[in-house]
Coordinates of C-alpha atoms in Angstrom, one line a residue:
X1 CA 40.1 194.4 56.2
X2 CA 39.2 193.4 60.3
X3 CA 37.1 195.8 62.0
X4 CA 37.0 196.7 65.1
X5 CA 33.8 196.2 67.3
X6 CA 32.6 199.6 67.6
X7 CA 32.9 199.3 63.3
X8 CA 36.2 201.6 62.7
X9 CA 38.8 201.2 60.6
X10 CA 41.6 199.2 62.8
X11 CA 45.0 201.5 61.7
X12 CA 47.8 199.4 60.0
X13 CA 51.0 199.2 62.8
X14 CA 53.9 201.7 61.2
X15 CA 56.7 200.6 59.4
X16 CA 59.2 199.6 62.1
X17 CA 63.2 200.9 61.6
X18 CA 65.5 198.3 60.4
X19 CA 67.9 197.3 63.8
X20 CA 70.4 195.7 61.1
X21 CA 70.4 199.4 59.4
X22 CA 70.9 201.1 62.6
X23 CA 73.5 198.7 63.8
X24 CA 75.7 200.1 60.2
X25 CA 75.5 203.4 60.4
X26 CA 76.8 202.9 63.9
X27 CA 79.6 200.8 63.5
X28 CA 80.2 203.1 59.9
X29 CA 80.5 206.2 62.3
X30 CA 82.7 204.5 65.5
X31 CA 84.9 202.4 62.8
X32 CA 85.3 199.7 65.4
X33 CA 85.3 197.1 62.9
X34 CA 84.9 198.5 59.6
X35 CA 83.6 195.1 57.4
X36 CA 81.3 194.6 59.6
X37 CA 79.1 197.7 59.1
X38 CA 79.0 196.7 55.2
X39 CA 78.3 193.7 56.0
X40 CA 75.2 194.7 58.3
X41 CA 74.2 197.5 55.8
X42 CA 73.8 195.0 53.1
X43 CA 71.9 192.4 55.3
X44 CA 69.5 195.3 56.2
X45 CA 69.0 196.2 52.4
X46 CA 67.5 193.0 52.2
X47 CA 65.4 192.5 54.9
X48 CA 64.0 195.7 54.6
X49 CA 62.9 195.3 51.0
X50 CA 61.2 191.8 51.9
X51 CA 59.6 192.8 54.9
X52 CA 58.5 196.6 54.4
X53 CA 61.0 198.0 57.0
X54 CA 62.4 201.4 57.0
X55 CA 66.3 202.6 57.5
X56 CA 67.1 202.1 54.0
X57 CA 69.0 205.8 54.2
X58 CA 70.6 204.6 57.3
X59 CA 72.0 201.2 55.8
X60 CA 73.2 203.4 52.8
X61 CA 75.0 205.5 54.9
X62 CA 76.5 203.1 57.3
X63 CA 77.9 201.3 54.4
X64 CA 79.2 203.9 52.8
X65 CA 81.4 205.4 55.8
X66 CA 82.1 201.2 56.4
X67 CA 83.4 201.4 53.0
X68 CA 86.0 204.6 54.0
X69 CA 86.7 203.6 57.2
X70 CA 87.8 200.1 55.6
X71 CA 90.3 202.3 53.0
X72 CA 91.5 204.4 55.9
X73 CA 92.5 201.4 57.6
X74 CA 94.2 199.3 55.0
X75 CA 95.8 202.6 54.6
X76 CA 97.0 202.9 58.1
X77 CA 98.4 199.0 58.2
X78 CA 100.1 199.7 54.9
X79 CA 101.9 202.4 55.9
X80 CA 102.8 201.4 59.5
X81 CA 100.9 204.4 61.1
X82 CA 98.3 202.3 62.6
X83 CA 101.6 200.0 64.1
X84 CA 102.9 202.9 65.8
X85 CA 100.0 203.9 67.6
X86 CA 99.7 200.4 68.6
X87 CA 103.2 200.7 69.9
X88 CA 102.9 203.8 71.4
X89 CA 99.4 202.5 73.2
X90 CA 101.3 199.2 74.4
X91 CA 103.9 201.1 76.1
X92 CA 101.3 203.1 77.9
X93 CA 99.7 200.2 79.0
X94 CA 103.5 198.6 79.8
X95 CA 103.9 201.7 82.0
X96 CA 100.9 201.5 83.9
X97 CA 101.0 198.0 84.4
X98 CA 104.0 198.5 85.9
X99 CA 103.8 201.4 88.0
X100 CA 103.0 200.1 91.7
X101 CA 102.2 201.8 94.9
X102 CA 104.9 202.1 97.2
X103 CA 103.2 200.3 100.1
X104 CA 102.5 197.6 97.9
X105 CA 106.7 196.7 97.9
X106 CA 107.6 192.9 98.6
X107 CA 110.5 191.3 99.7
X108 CA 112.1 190.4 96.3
X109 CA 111.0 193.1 94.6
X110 CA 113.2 195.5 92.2
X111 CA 112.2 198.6 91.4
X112 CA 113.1 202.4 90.2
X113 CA 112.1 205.7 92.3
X114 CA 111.1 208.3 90.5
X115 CA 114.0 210.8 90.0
X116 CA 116.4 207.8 91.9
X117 CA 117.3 206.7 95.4
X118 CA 120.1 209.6 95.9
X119 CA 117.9 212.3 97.2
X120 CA 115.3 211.9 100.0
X121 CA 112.2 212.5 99.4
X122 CA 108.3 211.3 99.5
X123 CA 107.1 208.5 97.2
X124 CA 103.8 207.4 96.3
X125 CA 104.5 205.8 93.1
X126 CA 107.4 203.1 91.7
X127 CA 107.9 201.6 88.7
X128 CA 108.7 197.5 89.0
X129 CA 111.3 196.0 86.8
X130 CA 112.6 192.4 86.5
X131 CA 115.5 192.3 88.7
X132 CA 117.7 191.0 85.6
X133 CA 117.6 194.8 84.0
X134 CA 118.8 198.0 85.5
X135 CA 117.1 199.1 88.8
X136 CA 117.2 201.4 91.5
X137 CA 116.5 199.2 94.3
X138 CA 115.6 195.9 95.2
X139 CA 113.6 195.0 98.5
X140 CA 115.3 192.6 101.3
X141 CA 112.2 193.0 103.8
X142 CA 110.5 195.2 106.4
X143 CA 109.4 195.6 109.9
X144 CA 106.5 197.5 112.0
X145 CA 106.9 200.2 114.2
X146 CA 105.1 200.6 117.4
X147 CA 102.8 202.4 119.2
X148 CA 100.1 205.0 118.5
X149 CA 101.5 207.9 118.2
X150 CA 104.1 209.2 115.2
X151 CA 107.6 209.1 116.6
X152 CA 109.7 212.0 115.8
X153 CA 112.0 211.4 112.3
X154 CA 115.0 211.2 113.6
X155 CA 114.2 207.9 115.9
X156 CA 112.2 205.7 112.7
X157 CA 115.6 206.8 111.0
X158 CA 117.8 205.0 114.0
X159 CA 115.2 202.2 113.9
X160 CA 115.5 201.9 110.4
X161 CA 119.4 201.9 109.8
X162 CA 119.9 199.1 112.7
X163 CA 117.3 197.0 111.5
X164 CA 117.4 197.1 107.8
X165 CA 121.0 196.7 107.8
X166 CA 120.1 193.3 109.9
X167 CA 117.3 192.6 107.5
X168 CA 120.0 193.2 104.5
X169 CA 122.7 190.8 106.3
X170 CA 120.5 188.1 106.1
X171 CA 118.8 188.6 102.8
X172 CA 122.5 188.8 101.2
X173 CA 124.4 186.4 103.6
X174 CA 126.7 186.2 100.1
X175 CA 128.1 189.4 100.9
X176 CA 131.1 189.4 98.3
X177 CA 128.9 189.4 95.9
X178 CA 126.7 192.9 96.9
X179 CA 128.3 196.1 94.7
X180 CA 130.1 198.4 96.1
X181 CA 127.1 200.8 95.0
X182 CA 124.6 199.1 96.9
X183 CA 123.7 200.6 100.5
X184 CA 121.1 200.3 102.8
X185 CA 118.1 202.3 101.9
X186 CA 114.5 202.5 103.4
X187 CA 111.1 203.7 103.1
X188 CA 109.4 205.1 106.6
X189 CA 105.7 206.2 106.9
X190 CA 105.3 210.3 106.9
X191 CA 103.2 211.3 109.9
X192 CA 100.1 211.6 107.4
X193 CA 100.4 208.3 106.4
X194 CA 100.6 207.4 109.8
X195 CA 97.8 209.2 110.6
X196 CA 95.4 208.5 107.5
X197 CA 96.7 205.3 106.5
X198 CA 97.5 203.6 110.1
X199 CA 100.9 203.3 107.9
X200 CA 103.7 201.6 110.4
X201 CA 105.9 199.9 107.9
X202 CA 109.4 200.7 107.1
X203 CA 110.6 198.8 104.2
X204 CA 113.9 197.7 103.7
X205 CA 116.1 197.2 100.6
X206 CA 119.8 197.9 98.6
X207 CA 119.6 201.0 96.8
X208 CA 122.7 202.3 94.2
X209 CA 124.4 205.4 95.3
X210 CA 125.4 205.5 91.8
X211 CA 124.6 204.1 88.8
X212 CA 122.0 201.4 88.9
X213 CA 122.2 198.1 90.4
X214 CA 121.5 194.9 87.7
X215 CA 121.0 191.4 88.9
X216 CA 119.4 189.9 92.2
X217 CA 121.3 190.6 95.4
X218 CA 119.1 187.9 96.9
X219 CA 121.3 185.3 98.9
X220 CA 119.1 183.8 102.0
X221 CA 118.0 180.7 102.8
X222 CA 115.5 180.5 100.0
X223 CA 118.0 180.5 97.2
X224 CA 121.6 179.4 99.1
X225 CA 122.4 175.2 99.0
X226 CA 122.6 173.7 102.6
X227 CA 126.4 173.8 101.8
X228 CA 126.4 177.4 100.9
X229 CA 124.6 178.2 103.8
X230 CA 125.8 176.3 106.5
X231 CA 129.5 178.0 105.1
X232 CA 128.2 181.4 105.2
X233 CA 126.5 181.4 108.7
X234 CA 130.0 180.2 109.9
X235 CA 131.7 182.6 108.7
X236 CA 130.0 186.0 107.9
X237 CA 129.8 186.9 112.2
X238 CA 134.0 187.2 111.4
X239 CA 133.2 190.3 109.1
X240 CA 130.2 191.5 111.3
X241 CA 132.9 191.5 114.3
X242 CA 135.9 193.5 112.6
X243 CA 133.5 195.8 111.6
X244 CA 132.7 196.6 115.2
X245 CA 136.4 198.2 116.0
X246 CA 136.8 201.0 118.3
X247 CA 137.4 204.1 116.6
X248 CA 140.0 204.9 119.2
X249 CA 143.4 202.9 119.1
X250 CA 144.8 200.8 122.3
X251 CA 146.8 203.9 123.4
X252 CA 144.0 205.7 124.0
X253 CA 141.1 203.0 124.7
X254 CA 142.7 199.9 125.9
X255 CA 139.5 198.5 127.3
X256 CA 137.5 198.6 124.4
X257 CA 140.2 197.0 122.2
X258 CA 140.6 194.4 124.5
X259 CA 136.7 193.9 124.6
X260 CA 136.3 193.7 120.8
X261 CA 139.4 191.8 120.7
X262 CA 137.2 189.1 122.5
X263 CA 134.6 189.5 120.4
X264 CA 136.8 188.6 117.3
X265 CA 138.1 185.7 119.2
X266 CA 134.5 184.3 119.9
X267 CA 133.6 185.0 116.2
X268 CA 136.1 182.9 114.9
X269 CA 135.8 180.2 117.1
X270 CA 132.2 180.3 116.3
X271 CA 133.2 180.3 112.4
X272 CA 135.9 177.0 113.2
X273 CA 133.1 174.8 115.0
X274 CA 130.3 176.2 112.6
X275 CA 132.6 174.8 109.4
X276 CA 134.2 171.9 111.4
X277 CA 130.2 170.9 112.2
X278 CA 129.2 170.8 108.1
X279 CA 130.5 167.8 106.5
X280 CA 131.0 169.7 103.0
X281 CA 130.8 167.7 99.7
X282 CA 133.8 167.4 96.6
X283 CA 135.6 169.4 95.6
X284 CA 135.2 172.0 98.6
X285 CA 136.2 169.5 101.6
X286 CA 140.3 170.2 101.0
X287 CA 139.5 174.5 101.1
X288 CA 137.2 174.4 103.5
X289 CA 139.5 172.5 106.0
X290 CA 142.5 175.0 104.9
X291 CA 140.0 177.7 106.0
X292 CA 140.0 176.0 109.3
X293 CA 143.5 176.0 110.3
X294 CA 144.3 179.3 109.1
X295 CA 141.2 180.5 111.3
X296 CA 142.9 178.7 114.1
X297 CA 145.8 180.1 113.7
X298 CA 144.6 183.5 114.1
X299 CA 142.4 183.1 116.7
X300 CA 145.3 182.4 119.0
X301 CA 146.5 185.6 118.4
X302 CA 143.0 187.5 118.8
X303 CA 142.8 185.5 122.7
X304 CA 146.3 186.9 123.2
X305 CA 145.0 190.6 121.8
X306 CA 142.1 190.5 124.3
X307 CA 144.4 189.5 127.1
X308 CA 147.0 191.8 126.8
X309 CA 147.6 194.0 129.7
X310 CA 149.4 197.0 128.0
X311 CA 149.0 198.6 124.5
X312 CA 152.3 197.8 123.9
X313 CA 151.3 193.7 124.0
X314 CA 148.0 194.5 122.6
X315 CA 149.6 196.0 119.5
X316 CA 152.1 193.0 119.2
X317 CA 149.1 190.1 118.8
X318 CA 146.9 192.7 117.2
X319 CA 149.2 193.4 113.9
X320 CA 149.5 189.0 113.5
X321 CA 146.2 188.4 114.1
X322 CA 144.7 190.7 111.8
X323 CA 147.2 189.5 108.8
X324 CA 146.0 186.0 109.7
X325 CA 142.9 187.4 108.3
X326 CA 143.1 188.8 105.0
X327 CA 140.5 190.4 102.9
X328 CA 140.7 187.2 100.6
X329 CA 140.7 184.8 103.1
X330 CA 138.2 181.7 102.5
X331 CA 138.3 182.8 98.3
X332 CA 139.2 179.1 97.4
X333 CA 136.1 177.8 99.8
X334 CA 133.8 179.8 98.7
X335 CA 134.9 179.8 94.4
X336 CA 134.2 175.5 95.5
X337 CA 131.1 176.3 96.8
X338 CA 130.0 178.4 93.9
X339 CA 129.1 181.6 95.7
X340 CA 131.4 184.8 94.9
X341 CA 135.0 184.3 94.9
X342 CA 135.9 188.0 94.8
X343 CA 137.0 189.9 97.6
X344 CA 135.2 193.5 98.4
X345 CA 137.3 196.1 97.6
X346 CA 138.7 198.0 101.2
X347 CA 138.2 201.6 101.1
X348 CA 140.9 203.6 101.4
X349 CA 141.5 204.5 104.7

């Protein structure tokens, strides 16, 4: 036995505690990975007899509630309990993951509201969904408003309805193929966002009035051909123009008839040297060009409309030039072209 230089008797160090046996009786107790506590417990048995440790009550006891824990589990697997809570946790997880901030919203993006896109109200949080499954809405873009300070509701709401309608026009230039449920629907910053969040964006999208809407609506230049495109910008300003018509007849208004007369006019001439400028490929050459005369057609009788000096003439050119444009007209063009080939249904008037 060593002394000490002042001749004491140096004290043997104290048994140290087994970390193997410690390392058991935890992983017995949280059941993380039930083997591996028996595993550890026996390990520790071993090393504690060869080299004088204690924590042989420990390594028993982590072993033993290893040894349950593993029975509980095979248990569990056996009988599918432990697949359900697996389930259960996944679509917890599913639901968070999916659940996105409503100033977070992309162009592109599809989404449901909670409680749906009916009612107005304030919205924090959305849920995002593939566009190919039901949704509530699906984004076409957004724009900022200006200035400092909050401007009152009922002028962001003006802002909005103008501009996301324009914003939807272009992101759905394929406009036979939008639902009739789809409308124009927006998300404007509340004056505390405004205020806390320096929040100026008003997104855009389509939203269903009823129902749900299923399927992109997307139609721009990011997904259209050149041939699709080029046929659309031609001729969507036709649509954009007849829907511009006074609500009061020639009888009482002949001015303004005459003036969106003219504006017909110029959209169709605008659609004839937009389709006549596209040299279009196959099988859609032959429609396209039968689209062009029949445009021509009726634009002689919208020029005649907007020069008509009396309701009576007005009303003459107005009824042929407006049966020179059906609802249908162009179906064989654009069915060649492979973009929707079914007219919108007109609502009853």
């Amino acid at each position: 036995m060593s002394s000490s230089p002042q001749g004491y008797p140096v004290p043997q160090p104290p048994a140290r505690t087994s970390g193997l046996a410690v390392a058991s009786l935890v992983t017995g107790i949280v059941c993380c990975v039930p083997p591996l506590g028996l595993i550890l417990g026996a390990v520790a048995l071993g090393r504690i007899k060869r080299e004088r440790q204690r924590g042989k009550g420990l390594a028993v006891a982590g072993m033993v509630l290893s040894a349950v824990s593993t029975v509980l589990v095979a248990a569990g697997f056996a009988t599918g309990a432990f697949q359900k809570v697996i389930d259960e946790a996944k679509e917890v997880t599913d639901e968070v993951a999916s659940s996105s901030s409503a100033f977070s919203l992309r162009t592109g993006d599809c989404f449901n509201q909670p409680g749906g896109t009916v009612e107005e109200q304030e919205v924090e949080l959305v849920k995002s969904v593939k566009c190919a499954e039901p949704h509530d809405a699906e984004v076409t873009g957004a724009f900022q408003l200006k200035g400092d300070t909050y401007p009152p509701v009922k002028e962001i709401e003006k802002q909005a309805e103008a501009r996301c309608s324009t914003i939807g026009e272009a992101y759905a230039m394929d406009t036979w193929a939008v639902p009739q449920n789809a409308v124009t629907f927006y998300y404007h910053p509340t004056e505390e966002s405004w205020r806390t969040l320096r929040d100026r964006t008003v997104t855009c999208a389509f939203a269903a009035d009823k129902g749900k809407l299923t399927g992109s609506l997307r139609s721009d230049a990011k997904t259209l051909t050149k041939d699709q495109l080029a046929f659309l910008k031609a001729v969507n300003p036709i649509d954009t123009a007849l829907y511009e018509q006074p609500e009061a007849d020639p009888d009482a208004d002949l001015a303004a008839n005459t003036k969106w007369a003219a504006e017909v006019e110029k959209a169709v001439g605008g659609a004839i040297a937009g389709l006549q400028g596209h040299t279009y490929p196959g099988a859609s050459a032959k429609p396209v060009a039968d689209l062009v005369k029949q445009l021509e057609s009726a634009r002689k009788h919208w020029a005649k409309a907007a020069d008509a000096a009396d309701p009576d003439a007005y009303w003459e050119h107005y009824d042929v030039a407006f049966d020179a444009i059906p609802n249908d007209l162009g179906k064989d063009a654009r069915a060649a072209l492979n973009l929707a080939s079914t007219p919108p249904v007109v609502p009853a008037s």
